[in-house]
CSV table of N, CA and C in Angstrom, one decimal:
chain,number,residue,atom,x,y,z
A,1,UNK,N,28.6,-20.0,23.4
A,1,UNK,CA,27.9,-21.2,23.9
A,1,UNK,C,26.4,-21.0,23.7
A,2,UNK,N,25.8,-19.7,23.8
A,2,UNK,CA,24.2,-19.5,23.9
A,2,UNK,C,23.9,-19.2,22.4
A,3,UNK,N,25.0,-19.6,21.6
A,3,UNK,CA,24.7,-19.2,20.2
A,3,UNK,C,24.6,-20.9,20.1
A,4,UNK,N,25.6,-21.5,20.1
A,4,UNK,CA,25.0,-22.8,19.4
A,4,UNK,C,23.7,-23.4,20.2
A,5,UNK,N,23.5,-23.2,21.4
A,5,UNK,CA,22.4,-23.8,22.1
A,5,UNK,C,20.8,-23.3,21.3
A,6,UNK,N,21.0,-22.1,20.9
A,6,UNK,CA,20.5,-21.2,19.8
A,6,UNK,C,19.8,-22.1,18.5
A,7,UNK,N,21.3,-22.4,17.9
A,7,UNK,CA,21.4,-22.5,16.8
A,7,UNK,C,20.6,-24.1,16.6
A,8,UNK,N,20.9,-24.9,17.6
A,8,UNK,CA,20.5,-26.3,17.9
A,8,UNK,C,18.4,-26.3,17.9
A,9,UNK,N,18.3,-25.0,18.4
A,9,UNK,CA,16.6,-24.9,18.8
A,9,UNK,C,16.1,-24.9,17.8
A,10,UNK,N,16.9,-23.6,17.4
A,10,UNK,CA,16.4,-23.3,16.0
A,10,UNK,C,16.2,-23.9,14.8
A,11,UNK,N,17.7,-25.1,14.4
A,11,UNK,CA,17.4,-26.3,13.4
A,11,UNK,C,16.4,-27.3,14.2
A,12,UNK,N,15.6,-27.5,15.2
A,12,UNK,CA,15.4,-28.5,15.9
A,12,UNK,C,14.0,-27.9,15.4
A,13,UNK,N,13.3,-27.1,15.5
A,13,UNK,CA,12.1,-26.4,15.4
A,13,UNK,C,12.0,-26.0,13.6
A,14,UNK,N,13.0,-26.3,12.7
A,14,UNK,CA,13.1,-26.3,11.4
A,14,UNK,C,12.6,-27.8,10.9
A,15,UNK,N,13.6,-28.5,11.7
A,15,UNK,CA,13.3,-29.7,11.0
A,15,UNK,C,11.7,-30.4,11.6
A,16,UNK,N,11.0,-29.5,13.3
A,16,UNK,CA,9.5,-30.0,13.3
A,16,UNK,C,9.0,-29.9,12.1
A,17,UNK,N,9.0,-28.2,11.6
A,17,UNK,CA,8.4,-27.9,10.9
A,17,UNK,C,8.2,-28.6,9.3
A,18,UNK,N,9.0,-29.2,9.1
A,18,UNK,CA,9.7,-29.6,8.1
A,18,UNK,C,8.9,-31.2,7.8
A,19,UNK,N,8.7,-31.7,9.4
A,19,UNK,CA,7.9,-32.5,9.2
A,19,UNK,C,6.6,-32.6,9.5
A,20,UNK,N,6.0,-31.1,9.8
A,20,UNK,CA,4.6,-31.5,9.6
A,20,UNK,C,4.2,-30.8,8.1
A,21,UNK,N,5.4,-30.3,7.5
A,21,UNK,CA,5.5,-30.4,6.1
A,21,UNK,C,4.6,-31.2,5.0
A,22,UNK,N,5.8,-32.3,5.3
A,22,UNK,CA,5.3,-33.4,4.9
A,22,UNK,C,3.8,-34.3,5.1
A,23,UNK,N,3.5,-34.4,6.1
A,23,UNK,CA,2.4,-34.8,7.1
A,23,UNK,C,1.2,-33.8,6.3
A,24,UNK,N,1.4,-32.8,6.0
A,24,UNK,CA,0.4,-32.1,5.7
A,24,UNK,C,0.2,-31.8,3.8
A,25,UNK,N,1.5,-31.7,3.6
A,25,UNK,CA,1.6,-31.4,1.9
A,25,UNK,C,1.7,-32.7,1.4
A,26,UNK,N,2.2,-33.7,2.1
A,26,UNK,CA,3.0,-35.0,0.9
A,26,UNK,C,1.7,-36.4,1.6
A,27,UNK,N,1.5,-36.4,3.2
A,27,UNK,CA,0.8,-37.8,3.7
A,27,UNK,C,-0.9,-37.2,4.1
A,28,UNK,N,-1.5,-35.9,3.6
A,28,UNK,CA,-2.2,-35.6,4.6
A,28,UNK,C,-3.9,-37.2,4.2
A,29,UNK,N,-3.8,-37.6,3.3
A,29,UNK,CA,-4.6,-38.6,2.9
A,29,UNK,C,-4.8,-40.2,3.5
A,30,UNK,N,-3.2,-40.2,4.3
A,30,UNK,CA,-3.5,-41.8,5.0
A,30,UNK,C,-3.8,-41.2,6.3
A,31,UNK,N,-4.6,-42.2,6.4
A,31,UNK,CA,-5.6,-42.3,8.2
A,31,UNK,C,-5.0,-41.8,9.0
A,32,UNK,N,-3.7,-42.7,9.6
A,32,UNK,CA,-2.6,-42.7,10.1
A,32,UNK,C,-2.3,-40.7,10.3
A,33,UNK,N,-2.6,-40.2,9.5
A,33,UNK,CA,-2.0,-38.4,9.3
A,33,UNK,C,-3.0,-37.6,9.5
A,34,UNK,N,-4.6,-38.4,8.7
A,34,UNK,CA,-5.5,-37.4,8.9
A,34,UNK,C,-6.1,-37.4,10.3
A,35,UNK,N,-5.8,-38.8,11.1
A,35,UNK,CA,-6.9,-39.0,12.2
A,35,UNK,C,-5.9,-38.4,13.3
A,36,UNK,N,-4.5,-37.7,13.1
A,36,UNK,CA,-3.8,-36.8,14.2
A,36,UNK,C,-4.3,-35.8,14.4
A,37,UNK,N,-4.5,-35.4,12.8
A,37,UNK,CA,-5.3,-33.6,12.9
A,37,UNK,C,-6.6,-33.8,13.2
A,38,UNK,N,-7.1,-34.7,13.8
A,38,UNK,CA,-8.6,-34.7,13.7
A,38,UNK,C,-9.6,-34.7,13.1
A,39,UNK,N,-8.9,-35.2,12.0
A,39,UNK,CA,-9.9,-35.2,11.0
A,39,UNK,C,-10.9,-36.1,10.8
A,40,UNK,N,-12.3,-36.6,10.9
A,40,UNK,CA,-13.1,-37.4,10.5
A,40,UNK,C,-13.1,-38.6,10.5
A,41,UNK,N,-13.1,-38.3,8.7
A,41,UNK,CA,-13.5,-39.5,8.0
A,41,UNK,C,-12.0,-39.4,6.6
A,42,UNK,N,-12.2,-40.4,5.7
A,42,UNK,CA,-11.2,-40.0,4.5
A,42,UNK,C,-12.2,-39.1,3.9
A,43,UNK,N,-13.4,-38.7,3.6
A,43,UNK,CA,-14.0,-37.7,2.6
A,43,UNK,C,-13.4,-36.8,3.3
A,44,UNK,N,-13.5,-36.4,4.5
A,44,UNK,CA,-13.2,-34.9,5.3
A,44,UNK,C,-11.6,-34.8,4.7
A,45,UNK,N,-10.5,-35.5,4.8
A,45,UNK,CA,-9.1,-35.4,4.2
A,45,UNK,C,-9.5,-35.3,2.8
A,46,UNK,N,-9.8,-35.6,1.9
A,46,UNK,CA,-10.1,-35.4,0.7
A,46,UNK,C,-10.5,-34.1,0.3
A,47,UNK,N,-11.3,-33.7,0.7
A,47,UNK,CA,-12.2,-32.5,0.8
A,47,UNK,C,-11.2,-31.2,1.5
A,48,UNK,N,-10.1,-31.7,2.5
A,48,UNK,CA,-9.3,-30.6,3.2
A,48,UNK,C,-8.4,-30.5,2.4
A,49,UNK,N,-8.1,-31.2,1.8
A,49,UNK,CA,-6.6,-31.9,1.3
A,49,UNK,C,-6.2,-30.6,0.7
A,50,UNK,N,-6.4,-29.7,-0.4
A,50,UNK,CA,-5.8,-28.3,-0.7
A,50,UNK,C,-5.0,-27.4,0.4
A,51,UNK,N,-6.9,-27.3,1.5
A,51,UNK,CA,-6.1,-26.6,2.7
A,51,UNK,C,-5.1,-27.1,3.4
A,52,UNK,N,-5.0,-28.2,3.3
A,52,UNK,CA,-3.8,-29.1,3.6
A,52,UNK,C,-2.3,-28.3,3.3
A,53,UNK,N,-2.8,-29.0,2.1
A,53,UNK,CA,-1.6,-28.9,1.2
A,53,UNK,C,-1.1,-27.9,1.2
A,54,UNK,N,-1.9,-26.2,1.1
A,54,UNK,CA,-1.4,-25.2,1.4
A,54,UNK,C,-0.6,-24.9,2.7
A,55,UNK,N,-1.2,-25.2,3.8
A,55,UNK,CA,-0.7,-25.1,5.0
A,55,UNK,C,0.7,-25.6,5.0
A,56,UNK,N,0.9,-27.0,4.5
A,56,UNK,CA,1.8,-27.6,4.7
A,56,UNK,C,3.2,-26.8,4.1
A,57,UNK,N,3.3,-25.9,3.2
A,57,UNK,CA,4.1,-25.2,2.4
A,57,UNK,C,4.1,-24.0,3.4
A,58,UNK,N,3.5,-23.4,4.3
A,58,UNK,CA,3.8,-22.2,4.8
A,58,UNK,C,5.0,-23.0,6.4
A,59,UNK,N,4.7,-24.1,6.5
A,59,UNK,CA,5.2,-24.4,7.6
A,59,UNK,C,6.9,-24.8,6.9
A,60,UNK,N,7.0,-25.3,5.3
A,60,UNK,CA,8.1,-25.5,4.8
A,60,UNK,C,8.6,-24.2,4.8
A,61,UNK,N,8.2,-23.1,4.4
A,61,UNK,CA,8.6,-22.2,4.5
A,61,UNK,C,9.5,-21.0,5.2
A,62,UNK,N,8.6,-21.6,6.5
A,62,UNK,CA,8.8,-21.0,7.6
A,62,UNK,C,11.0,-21.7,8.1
A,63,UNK,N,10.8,-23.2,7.9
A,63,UNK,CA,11.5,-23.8,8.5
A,63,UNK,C,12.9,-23.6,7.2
A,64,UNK,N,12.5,-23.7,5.7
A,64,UNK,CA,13.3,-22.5,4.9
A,64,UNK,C,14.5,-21.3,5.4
A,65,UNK,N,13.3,-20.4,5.7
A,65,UNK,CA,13.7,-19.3,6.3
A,65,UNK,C,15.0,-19.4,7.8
A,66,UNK,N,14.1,-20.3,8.6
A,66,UNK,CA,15.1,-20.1,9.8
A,66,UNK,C,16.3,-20.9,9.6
A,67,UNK,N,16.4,-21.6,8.4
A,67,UNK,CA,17.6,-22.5,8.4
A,67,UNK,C,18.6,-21.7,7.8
A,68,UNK,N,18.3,-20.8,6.5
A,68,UNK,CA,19.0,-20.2,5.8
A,68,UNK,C,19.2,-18.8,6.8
A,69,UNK,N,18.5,-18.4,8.0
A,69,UNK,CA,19.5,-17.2,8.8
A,69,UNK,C,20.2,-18.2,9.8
A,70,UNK,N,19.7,-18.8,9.9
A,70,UNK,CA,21.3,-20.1,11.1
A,70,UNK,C,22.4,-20.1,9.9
A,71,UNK,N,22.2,-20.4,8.7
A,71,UNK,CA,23.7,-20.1,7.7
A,71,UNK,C,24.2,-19.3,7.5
A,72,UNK,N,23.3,-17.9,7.8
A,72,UNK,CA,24.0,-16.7,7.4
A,72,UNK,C,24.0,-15.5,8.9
A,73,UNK,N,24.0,-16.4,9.9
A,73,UNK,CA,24.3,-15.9,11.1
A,73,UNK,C,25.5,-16.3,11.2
A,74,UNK,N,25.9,-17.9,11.3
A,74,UNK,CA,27.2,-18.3,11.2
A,74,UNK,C,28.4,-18.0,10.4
A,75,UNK,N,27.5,-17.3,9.1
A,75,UNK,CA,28.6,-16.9,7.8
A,75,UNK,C,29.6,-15.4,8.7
A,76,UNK,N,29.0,-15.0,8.9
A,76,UNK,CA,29.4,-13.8,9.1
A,76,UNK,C,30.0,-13.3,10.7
A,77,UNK,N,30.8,-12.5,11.0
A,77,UNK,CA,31.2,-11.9,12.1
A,77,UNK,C,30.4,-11.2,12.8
A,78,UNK,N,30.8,-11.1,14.4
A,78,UNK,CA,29.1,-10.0,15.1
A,78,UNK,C,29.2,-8.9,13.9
A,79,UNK,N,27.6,-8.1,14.0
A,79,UNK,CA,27.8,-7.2,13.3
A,79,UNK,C,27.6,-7.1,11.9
A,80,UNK,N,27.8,-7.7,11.3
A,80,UNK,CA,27.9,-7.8,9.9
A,80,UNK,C,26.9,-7.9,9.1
A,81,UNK,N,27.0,-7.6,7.6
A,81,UNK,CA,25.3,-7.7,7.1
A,81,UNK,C,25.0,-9.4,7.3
A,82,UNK,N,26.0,-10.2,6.9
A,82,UNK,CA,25.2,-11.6,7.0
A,82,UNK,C,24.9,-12.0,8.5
A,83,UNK,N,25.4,-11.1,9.5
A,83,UNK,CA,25.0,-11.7,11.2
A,83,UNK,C,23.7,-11.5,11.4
A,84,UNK,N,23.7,-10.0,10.9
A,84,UNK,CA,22.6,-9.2,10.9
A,84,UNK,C,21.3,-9.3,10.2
A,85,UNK,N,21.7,-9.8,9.4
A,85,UNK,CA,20.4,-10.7,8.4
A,85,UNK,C,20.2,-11.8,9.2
A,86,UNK,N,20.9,-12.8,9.1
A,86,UNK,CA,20.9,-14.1,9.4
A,86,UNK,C,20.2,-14.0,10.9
A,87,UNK,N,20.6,-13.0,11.8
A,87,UNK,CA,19.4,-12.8,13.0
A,87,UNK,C,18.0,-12.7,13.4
A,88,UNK,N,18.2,-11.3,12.3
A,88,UNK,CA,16.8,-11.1,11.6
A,88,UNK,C,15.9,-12.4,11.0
A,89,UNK,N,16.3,-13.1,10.1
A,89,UNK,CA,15.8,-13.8,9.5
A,89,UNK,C,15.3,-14.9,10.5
A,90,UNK,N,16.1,-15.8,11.0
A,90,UNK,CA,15.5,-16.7,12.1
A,90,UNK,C,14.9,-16.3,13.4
A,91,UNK,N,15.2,-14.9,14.3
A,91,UNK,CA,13.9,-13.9,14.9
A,91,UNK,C,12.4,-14.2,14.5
A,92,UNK,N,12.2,-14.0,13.1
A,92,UNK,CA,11.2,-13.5,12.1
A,92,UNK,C,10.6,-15.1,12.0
A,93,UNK,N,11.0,-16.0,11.2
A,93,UNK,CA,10.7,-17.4,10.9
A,93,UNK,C,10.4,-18.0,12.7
A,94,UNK,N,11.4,-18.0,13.6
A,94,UNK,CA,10.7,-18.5,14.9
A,94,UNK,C,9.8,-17.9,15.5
A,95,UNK,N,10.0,-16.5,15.4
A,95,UNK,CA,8.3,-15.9,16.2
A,95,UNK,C,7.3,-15.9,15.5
A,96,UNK,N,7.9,-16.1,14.3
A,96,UNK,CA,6.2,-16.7,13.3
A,96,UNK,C,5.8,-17.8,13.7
A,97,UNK,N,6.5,-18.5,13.9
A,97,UNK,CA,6.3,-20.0,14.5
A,97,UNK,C,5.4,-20.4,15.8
A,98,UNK,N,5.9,-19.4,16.5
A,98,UNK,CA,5.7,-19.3,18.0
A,98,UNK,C,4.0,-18.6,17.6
A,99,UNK,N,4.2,-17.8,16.9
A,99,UNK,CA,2.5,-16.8,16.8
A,99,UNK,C,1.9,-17.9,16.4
A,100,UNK,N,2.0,-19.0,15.1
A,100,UNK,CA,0.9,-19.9,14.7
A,100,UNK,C,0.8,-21.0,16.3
A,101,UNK,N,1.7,-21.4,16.6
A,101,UNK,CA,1.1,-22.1,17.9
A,101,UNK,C,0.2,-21.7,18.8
A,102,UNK,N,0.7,-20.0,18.9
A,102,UNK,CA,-0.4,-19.1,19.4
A,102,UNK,C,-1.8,-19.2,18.5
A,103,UNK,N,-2.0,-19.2,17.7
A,103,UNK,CA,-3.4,-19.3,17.1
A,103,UNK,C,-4.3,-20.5,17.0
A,104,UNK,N,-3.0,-21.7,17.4
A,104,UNK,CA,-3.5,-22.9,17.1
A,104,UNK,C,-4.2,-22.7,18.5
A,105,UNK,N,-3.6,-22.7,19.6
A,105,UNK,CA,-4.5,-22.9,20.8
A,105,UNK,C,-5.3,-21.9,21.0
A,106,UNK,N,-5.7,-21.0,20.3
A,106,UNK,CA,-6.8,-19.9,20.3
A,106,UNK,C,-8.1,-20.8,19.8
A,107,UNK,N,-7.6,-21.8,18.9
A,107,UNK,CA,-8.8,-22.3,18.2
A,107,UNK,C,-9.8,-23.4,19.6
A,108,UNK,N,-9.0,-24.0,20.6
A,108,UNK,CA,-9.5,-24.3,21.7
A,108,UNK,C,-8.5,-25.4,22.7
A,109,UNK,N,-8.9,-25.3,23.6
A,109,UNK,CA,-7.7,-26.1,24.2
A,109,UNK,C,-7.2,-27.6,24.6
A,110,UNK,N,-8.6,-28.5,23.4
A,110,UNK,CA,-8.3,-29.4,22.9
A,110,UNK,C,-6.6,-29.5,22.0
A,111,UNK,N,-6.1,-28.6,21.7
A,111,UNK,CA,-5.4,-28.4,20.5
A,111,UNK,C,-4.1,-27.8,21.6
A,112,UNK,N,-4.4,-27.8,22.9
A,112,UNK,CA,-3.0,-27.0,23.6
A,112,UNK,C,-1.7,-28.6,23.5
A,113,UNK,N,-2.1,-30.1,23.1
A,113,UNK,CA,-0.6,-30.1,23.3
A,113,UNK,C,0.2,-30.1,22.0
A,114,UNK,N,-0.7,-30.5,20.9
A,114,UNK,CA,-0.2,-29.9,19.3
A,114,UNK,C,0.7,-28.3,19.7
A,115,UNK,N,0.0,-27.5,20.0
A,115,UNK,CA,0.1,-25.9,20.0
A,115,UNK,C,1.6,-26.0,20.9
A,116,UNK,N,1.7,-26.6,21.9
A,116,UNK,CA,3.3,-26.9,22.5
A,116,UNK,C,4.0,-27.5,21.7
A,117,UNK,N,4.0,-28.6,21.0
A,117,UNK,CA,4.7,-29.5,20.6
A,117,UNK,C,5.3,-28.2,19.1
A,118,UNK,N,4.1,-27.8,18.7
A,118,UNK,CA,4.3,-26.8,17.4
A,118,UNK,C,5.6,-25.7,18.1
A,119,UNK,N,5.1,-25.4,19.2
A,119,UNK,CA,5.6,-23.7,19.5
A,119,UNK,C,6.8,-23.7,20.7
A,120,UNK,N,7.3,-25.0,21.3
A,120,UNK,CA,7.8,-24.9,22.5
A,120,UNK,C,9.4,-24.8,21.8
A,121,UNK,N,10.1,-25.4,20.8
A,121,UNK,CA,11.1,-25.8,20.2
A,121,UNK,C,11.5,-24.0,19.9
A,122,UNK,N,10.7,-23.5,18.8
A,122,UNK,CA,10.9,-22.3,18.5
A,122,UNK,C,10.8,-21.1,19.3
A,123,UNK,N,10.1,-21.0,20.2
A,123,UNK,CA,10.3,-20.1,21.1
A,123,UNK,C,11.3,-20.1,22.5
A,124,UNK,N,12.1,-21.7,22.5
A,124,UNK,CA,13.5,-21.6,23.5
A,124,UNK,C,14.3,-21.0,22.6
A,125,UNK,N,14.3,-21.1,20.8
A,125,UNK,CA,15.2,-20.6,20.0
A,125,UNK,C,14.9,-19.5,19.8
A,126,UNK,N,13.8,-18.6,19.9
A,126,UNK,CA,13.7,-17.1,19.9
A,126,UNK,C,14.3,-16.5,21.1
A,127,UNK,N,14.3,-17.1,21.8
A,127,UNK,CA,14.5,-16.6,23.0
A,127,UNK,C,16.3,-16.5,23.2
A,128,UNK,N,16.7,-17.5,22.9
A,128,UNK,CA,18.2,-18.2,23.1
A,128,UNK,C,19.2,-17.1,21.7
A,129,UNK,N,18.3,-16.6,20.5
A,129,UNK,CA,18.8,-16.2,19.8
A,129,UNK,C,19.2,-14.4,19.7
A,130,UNK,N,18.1,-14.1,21.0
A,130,UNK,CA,18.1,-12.5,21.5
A,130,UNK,C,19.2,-12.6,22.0
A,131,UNK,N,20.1,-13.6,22.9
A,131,UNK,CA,21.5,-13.2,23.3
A,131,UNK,C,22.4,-13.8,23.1
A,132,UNK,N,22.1,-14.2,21.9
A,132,UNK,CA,23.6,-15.2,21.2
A,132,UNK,C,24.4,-14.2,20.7
């Protein structure tokens, strides 16, 4: 049971990720996207848009990763190289998750309910996935 409750956080905190993806790699140029992150003006999105763009691909990435160890946690029996990967793997992808939220609210605490919204999904699934 504390494996699929797990497994639910952990796609749940994939698919955030997945859409601030988007938001940042594919929309970061309409108002509507840039004026969430705080951005300005449209020159200030224009001007960010790279750092955007980049960002936006580490967050796909991230959500990549933990989806593909939820497949290869489920592939396999306790124990196993694919349990054991697949553990490893989504561990690693959610507490990276959890750290960037961590940094986001470092930056100030204007940014604490982003920094939740980013970090609260992945860190019930770090947590839920230590005793699945």
């Amino acid at each position: 049971m504390v494996a699929i409750i797990a497994t639910v956080f952990g796609a749940l905190a994939a698919l955030l990720h997945v859409y601030i993806f988007v938001m940042e790699s594919v929309q970061w140029t309409q108002p509507r996207i840039w004026k969430r992150f705080g951005v300005e003006d449209q020159a200030a999105a224009d001007t960010t848009k790279p750092m955007a763009y980049n960002q936006g691909f580490y967050n796909l990435f991230l959500a990549v990763g933990a989806t593909l160890g939820i497949v290869l946690f489920w592939a396999g029996d306790a124990a196993t190289v694919a349990d054991v990967a697949g553990r490893t793997l989504v561990l690693f992808c959610l507490g990276s998750m959890v750290a960037a939220s961590l940094v986001l609210l470092s930056s100030g605490s204007k940014y604490l309910r982003a920094a939740l919204t980013q970090g609260a999904l992945p860190l019930v699934g770090f947590v839920l996935f230590l005793f699945a």
